[in-house]
PDB file of C-alpha atoms in Angstrom:
ATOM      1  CA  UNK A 216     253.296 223.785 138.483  1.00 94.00           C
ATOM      2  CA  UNK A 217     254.335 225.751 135.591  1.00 97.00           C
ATOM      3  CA  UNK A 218     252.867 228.942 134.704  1.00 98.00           C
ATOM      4  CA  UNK A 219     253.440 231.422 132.427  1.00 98.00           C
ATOM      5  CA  UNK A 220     256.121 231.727 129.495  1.00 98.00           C
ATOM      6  CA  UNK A 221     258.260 234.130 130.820  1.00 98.00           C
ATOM      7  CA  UNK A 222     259.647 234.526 127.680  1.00 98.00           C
ATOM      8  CA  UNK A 223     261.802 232.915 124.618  1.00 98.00           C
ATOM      9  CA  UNK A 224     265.333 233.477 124.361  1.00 98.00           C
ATOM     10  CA  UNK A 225     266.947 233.583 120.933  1.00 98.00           C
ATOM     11  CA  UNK A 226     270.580 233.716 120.724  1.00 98.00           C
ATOM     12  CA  UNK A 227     271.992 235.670 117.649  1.00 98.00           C
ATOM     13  CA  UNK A 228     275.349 236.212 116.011  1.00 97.00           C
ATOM     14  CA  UNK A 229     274.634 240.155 115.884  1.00 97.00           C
ATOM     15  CA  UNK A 230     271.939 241.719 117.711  1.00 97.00           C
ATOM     16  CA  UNK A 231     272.039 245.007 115.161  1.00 97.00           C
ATOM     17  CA  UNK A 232     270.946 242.704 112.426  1.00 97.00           C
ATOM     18  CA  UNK A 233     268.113 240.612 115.148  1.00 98.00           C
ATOM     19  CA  UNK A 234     267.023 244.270 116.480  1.00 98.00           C
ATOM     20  CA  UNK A 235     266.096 244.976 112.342  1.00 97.00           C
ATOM     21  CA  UNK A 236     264.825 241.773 112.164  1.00 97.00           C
ATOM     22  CA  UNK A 237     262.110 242.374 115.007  1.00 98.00           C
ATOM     23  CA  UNK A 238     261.924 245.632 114.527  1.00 97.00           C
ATOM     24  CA  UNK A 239     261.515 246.585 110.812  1.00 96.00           C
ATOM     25  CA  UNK A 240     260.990 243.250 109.517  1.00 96.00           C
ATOM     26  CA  UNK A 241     258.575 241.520 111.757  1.00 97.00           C
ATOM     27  CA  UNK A 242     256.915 245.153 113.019  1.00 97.00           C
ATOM     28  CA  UNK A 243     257.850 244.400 116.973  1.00 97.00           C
ATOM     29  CA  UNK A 244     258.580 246.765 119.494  1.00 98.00           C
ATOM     30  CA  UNK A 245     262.016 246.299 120.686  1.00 98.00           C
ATOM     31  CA  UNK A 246     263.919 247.822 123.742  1.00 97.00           C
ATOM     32  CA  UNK A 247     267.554 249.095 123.500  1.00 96.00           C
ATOM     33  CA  UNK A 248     270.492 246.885 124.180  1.00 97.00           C
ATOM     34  CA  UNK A 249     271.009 246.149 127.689  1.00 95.00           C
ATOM     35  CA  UNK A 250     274.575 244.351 128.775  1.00 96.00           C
ATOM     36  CA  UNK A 251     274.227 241.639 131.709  1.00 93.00           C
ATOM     37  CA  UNK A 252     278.021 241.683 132.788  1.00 92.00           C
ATOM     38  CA  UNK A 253     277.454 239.218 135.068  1.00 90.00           C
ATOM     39  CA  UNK A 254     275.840 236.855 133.077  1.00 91.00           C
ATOM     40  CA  UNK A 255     277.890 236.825 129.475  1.00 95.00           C
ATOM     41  CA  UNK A 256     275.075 238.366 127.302  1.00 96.00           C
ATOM     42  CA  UNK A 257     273.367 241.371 126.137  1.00 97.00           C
ATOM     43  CA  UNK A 258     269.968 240.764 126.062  1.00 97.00           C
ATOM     44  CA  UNK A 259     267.089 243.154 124.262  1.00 97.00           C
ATOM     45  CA  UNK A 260     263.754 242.523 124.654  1.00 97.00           C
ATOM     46  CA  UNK A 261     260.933 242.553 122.000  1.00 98.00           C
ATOM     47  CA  UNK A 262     257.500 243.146 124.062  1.00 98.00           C
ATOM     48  CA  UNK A 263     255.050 240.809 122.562  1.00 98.00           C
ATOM     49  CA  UNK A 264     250.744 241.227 124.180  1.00 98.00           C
ATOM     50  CA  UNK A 265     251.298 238.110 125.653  1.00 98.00           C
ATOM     51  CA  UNK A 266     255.059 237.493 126.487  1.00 98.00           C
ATOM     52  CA  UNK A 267     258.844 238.753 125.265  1.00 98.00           C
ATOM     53  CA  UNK A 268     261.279 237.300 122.783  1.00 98.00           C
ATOM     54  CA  UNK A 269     264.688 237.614 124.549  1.00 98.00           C
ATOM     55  CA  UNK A 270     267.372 238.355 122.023  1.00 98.00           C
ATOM     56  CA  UNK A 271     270.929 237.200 123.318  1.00 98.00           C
ATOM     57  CA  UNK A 272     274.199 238.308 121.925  1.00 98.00           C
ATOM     58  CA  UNK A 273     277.240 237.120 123.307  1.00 97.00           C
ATOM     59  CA  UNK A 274     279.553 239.197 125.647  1.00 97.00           C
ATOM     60  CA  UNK A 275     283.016 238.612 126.678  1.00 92.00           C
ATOM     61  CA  UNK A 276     285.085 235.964 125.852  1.00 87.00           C
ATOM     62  CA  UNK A 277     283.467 233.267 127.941  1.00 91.00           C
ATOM     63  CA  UNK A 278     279.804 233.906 126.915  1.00 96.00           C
ATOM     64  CA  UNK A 279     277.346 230.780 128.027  1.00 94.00           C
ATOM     65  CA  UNK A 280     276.104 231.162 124.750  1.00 97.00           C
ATOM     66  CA  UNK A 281     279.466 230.836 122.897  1.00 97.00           C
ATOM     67  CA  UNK A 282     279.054 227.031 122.409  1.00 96.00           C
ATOM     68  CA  UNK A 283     275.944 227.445 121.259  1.00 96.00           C
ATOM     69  CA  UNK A 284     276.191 230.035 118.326  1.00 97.00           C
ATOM     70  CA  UNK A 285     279.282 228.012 117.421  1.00 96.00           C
ATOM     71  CA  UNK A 286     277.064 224.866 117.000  1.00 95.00           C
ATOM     72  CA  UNK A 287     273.806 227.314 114.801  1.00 96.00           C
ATOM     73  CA  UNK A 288     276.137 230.234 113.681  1.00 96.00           C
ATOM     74  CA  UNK A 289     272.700 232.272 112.033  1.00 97.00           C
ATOM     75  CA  UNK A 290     271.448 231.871 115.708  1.00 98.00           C
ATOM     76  CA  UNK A 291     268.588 229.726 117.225  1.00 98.00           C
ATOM     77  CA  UNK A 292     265.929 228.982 119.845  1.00 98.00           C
ATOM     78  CA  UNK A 293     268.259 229.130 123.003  1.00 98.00           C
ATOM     79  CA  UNK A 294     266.031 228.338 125.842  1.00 98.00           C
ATOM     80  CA  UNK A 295     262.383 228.502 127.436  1.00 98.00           C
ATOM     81  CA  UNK A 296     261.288 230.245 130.513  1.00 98.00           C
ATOM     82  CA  UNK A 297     258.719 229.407 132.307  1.00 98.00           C
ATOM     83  CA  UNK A 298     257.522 231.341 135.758  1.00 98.00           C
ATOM     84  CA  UNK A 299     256.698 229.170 138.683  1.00 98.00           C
ATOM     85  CA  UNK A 300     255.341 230.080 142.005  1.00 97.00           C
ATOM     86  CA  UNK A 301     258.131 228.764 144.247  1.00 97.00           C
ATOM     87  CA  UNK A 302     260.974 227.584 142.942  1.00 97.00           C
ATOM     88  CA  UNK A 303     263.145 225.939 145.457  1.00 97.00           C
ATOM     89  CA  UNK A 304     259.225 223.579 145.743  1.00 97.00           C
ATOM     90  CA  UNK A 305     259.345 223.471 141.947  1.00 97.00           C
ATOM     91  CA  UNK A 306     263.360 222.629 142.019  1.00 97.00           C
ATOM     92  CA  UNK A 307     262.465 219.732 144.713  1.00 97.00           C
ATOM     93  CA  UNK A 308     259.602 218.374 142.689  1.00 96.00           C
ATOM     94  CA  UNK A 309     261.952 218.138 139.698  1.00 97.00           C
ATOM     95  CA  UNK A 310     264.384 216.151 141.268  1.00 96.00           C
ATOM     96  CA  UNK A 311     262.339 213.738 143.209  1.00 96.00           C
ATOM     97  CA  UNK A 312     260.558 212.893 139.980  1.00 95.00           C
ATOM     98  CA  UNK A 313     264.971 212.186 138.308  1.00 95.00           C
ATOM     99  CA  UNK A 314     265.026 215.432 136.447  1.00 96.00           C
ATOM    100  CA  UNK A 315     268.523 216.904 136.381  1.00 97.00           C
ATOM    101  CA  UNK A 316     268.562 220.944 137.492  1.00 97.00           C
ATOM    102  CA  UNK A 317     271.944 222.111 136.126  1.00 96.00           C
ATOM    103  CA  UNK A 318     274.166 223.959 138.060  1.00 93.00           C
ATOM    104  CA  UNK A 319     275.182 223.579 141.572  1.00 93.00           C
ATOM    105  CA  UNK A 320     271.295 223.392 142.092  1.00 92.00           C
ATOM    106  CA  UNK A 321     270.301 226.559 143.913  1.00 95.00           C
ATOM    107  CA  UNK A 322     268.986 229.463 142.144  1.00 96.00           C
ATOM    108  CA  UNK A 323     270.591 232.199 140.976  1.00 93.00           C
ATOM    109  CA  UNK A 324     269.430 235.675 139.929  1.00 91.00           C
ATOM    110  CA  UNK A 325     268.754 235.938 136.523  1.00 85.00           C
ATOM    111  CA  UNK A 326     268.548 238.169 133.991  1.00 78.00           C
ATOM    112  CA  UNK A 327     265.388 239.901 135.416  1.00 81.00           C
ATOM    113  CA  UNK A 328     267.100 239.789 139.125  1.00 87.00           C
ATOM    114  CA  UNK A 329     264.470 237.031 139.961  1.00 94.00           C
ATOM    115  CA  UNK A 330     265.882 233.808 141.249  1.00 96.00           C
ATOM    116  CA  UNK A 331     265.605 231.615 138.504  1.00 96.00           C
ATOM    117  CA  UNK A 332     267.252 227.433 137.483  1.00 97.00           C
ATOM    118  CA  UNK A 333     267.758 225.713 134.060  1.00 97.00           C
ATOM    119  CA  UNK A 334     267.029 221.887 133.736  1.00 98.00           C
ATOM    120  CA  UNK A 335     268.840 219.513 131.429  1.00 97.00           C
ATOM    121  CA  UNK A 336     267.646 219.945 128.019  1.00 97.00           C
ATOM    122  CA  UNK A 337     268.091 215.924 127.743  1.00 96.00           C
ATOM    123  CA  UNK A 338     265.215 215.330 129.987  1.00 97.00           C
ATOM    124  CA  UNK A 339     262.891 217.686 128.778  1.00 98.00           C
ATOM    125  CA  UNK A 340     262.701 216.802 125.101  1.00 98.00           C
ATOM    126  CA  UNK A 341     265.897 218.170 123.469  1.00 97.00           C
ATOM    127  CA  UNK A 342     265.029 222.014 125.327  1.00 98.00           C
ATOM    128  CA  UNK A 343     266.665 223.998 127.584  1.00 98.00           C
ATOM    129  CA  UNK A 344     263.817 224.984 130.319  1.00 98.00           C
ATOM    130  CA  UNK A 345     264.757 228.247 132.885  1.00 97.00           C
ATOM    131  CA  UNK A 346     262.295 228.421 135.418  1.00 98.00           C
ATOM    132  CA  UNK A 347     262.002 232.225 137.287  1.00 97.00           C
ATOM    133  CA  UNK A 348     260.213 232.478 140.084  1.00 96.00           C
ATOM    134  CA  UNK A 349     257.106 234.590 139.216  1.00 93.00           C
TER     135      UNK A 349
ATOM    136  CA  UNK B  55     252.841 243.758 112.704  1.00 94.00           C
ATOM    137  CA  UNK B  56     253.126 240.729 114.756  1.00 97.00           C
ATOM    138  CA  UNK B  57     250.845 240.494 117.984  1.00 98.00           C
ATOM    139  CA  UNK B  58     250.445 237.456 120.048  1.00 98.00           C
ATOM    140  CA  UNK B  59     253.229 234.599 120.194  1.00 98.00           C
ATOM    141  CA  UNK B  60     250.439 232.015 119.556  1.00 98.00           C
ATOM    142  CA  UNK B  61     252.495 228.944 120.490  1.00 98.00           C
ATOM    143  CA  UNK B  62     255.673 227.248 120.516  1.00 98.00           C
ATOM    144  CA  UNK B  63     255.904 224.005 118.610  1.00 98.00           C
ATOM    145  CA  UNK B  64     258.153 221.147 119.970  1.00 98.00           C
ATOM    146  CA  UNK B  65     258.607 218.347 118.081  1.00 98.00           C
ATOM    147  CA  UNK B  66     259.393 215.227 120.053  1.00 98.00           C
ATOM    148  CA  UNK B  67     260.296 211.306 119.216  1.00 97.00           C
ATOM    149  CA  UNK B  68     257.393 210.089 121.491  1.00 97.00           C
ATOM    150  CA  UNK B  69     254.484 212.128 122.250  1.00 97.00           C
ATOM    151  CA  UNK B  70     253.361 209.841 124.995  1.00 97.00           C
ATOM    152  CA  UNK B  71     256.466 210.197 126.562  1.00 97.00           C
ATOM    153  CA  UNK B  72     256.098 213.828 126.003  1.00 98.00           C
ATOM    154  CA  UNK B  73     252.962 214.053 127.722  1.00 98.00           C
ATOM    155  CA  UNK B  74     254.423 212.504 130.481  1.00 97.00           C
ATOM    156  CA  UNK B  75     257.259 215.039 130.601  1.00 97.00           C
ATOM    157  CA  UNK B  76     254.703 218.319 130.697  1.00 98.00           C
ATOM    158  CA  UNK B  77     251.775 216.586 132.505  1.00 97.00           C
ATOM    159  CA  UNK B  78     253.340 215.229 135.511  1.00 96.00           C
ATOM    160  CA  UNK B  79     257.083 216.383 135.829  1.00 96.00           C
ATOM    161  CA  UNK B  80     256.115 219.919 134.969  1.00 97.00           C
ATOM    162  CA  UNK B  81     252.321 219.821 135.998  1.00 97.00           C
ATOM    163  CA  UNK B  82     251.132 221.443 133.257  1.00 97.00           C
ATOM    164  CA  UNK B  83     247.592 221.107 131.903  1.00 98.00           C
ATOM    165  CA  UNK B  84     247.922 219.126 128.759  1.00 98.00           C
ATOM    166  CA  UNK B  85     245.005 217.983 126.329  1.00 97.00           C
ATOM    167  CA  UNK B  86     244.612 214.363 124.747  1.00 96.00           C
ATOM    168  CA  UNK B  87     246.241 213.587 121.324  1.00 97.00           C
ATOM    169  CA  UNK B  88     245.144 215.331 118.104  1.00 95.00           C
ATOM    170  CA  UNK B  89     245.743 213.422 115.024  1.00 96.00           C
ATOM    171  CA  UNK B  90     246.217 215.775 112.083  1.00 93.00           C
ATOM    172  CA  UNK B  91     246.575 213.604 109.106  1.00 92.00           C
ATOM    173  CA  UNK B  92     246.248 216.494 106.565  1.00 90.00           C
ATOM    174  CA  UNK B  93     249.328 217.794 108.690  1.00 91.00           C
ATOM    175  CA  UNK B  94     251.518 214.695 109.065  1.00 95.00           C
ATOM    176  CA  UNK B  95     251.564 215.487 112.833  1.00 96.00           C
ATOM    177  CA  UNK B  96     249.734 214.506 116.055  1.00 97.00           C
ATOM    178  CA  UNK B  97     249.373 217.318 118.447  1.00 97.00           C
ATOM    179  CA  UNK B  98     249.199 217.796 121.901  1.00 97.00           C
ATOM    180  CA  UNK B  99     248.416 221.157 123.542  1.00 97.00           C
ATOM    181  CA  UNK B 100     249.567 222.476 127.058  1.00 98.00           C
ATOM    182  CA  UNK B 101     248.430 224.911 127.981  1.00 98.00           C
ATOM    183  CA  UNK B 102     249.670 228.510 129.786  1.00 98.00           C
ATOM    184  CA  UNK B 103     248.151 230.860 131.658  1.00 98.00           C
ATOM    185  CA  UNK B 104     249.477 233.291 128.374  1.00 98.00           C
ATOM    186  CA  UNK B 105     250.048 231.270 125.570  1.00 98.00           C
ATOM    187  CA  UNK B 106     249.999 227.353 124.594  1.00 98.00           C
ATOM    188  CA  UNK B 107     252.978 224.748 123.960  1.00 98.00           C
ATOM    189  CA  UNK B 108     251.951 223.115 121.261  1.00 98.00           C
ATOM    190  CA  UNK B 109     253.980 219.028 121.191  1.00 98.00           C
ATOM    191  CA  UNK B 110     254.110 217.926 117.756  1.00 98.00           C
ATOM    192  CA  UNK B 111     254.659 214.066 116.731  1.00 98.00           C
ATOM    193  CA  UNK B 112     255.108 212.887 113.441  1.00 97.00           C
ATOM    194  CA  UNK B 113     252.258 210.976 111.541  1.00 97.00           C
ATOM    195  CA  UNK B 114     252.657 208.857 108.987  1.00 92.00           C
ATOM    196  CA  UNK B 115     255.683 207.854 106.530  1.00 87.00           C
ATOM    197  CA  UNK B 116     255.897 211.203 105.133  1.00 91.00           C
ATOM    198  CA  UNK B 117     255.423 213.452 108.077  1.00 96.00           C
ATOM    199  CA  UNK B 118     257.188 217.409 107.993  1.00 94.00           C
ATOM    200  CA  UNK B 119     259.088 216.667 111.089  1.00 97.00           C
ATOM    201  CA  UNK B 120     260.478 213.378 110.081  1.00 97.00           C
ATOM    202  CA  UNK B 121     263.440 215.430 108.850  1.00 96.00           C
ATOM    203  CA  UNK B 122     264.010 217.647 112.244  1.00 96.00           C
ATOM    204  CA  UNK B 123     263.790 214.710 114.200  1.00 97.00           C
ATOM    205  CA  UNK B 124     266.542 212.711 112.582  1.00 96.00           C
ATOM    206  CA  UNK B 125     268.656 215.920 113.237  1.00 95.00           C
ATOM    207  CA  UNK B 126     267.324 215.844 117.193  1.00 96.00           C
ATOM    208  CA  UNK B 127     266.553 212.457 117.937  1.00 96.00           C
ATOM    209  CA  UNK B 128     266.073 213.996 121.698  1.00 97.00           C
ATOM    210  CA  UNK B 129     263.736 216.864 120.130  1.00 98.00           C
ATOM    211  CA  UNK B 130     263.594 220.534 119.854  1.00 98.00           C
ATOM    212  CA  UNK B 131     261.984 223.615 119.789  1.00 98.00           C
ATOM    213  CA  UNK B 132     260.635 223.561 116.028  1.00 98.00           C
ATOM    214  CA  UNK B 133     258.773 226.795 115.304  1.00 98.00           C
ATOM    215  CA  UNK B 134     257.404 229.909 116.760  1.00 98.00           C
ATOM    216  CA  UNK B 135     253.973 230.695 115.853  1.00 98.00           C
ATOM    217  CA  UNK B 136     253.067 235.218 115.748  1.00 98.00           C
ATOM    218  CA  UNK B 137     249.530 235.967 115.432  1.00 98.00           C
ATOM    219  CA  UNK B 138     248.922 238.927 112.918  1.00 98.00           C
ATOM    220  CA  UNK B 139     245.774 240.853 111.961  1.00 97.00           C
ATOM    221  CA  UNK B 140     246.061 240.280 108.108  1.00 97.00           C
ATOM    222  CA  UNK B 141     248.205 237.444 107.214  1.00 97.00           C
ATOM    223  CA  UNK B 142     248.386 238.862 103.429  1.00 97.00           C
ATOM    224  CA  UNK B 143     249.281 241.766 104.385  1.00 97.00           C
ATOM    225  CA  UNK B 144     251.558 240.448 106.516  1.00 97.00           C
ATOM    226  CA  UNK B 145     253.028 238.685 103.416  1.00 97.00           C
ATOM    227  CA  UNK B 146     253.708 241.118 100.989  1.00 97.00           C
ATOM    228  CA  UNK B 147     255.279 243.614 103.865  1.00 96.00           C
ATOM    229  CA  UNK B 148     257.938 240.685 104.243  1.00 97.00           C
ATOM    230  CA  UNK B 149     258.202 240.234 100.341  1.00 96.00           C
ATOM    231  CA  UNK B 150     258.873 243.635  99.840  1.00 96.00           C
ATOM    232  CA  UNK B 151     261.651 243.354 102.928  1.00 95.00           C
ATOM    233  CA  UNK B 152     262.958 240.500 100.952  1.00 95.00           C
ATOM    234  CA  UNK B 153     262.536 238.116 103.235  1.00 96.00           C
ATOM    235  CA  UNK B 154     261.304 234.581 102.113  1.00 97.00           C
ATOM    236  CA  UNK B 155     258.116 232.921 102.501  1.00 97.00           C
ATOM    237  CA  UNK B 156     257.829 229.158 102.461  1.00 96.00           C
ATOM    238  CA  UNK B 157     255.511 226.904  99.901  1.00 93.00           C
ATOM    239  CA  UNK B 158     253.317 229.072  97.352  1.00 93.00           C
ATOM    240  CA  UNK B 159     252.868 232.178  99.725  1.00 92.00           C
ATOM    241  CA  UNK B 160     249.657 231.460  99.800  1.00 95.00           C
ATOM    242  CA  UNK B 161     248.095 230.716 103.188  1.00 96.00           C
ATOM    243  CA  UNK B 162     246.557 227.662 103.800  1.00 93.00           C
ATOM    244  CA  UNK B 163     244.671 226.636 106.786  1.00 91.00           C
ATOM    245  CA  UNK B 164     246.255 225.591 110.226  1.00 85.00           C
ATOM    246  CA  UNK B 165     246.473 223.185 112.304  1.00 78.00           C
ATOM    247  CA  UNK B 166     243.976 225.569 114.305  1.00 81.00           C
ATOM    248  CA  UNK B 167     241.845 225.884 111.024  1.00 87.00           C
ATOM    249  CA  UNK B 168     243.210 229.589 110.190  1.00 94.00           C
ATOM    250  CA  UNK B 169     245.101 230.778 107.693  1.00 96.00           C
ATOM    251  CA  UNK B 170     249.118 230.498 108.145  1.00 96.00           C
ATOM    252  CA  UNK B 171     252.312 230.566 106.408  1.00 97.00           C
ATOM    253  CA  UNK B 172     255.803 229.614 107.722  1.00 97.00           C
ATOM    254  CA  UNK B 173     259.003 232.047 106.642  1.00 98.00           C
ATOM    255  CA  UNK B 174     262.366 230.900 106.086  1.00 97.00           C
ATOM    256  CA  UNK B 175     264.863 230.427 109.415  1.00 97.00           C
ATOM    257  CA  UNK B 176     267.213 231.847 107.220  1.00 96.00           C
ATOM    258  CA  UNK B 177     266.020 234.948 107.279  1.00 97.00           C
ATOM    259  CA  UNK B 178     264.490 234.896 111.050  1.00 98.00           C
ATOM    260  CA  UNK B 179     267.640 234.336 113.300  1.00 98.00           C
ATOM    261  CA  UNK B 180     267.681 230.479 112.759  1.00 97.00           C
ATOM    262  CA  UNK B 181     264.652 230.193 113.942  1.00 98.00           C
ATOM    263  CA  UNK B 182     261.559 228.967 112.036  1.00 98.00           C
ATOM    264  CA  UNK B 183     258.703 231.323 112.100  1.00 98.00           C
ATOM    265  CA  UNK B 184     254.777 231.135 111.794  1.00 97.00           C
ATOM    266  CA  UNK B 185     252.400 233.299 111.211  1.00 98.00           C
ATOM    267  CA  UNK B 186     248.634 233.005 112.054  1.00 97.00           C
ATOM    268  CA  UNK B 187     245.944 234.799 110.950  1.00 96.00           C
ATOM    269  CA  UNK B 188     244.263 236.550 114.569  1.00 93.00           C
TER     270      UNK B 188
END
């Protein structure tokens, strides 16, 4: 069912100091800061041969990554995405075999304006999992 | 300087139960148990159309995880592994950034039998961070 990795999202108390990190530390290529209003974060993207490294910084003052940096305040491994064919099948599958899809349970558009869901980190060994439909 | 994200490594309390979790909630294609007794880990690989998950379960009374799983009894995403074309030069281009490099600094071999060395989360956005020799 699952298929690519979409990408890894790191969230990060200051995304100046992550965008050095990838950039001028680590030798990535990075993309410019790009706000997502609607979803509490700005997000840059570091373009990997084989996937991206999402870099979250909070925005606003309800961020869904607030708790989070609260709890690993030099930042941390926020989630997994992984791309999947059909989602509201892969959603389905999910909960008939007693995983929990967080949420109301129907996809929303995510960062990449593909539907996408998160599952409970509890029962997929201590990690947040987004699935996007590819 | 870094190319491929090789893996991800998730370190979990029970790697049959982990299997489980990736094989048949997920459908992923997942391999048979590795032991690695020169690691202190058994590994299990699923893998990804673009890159491998790599499960990680400790091994014996003095296994490297032992520590991050007392801290996430649930699991967690433990490293990110970057392939690079010259792991010592890799090296000395984050010395001389003044970021830290774990053990000696000298490479030693990998669970995939090629040169690696791990740098300090510190110093990588919480996050710790492998390097592979391509």
């Amino acid at each position: 069912m699952i298929g690519r990795l979409n990408h890894v999202a790191i969230a990060v108390p200051d995304l100046d100091a992550a965008i050095a990190t990838y950039r001028d530390t680590l030798g990535g290529e990075v993309s410019a800061i790009e706000p997502q209003a609607e979803h509490g974060v700005n997000t840059v993207f570091v373009t990997l041969p084989n996937t991206k490294i999402e870099l979250l910084g909070a925005l606003g003052e309800n961020s869904p990554i607030a708790k989070f940096l609260e709890r690993n305040p030099e930042g941390g491994i926020h989630h997994l995405c992984y791309e999947v064919e059909d989602i509201l099948a892969a959603r389905d599958r999910l909960l008939a075999a007693g995983a929990r899809v967080l949420g109301s349970g129907e996809p929303r558009l995510g960062a990449h304006g593909k539907p996408v869901l998160f599952l409970h980190p509890k029962d997929f060994l201590g990690t947040l999992v987004e699935l996007e439909q590819a």
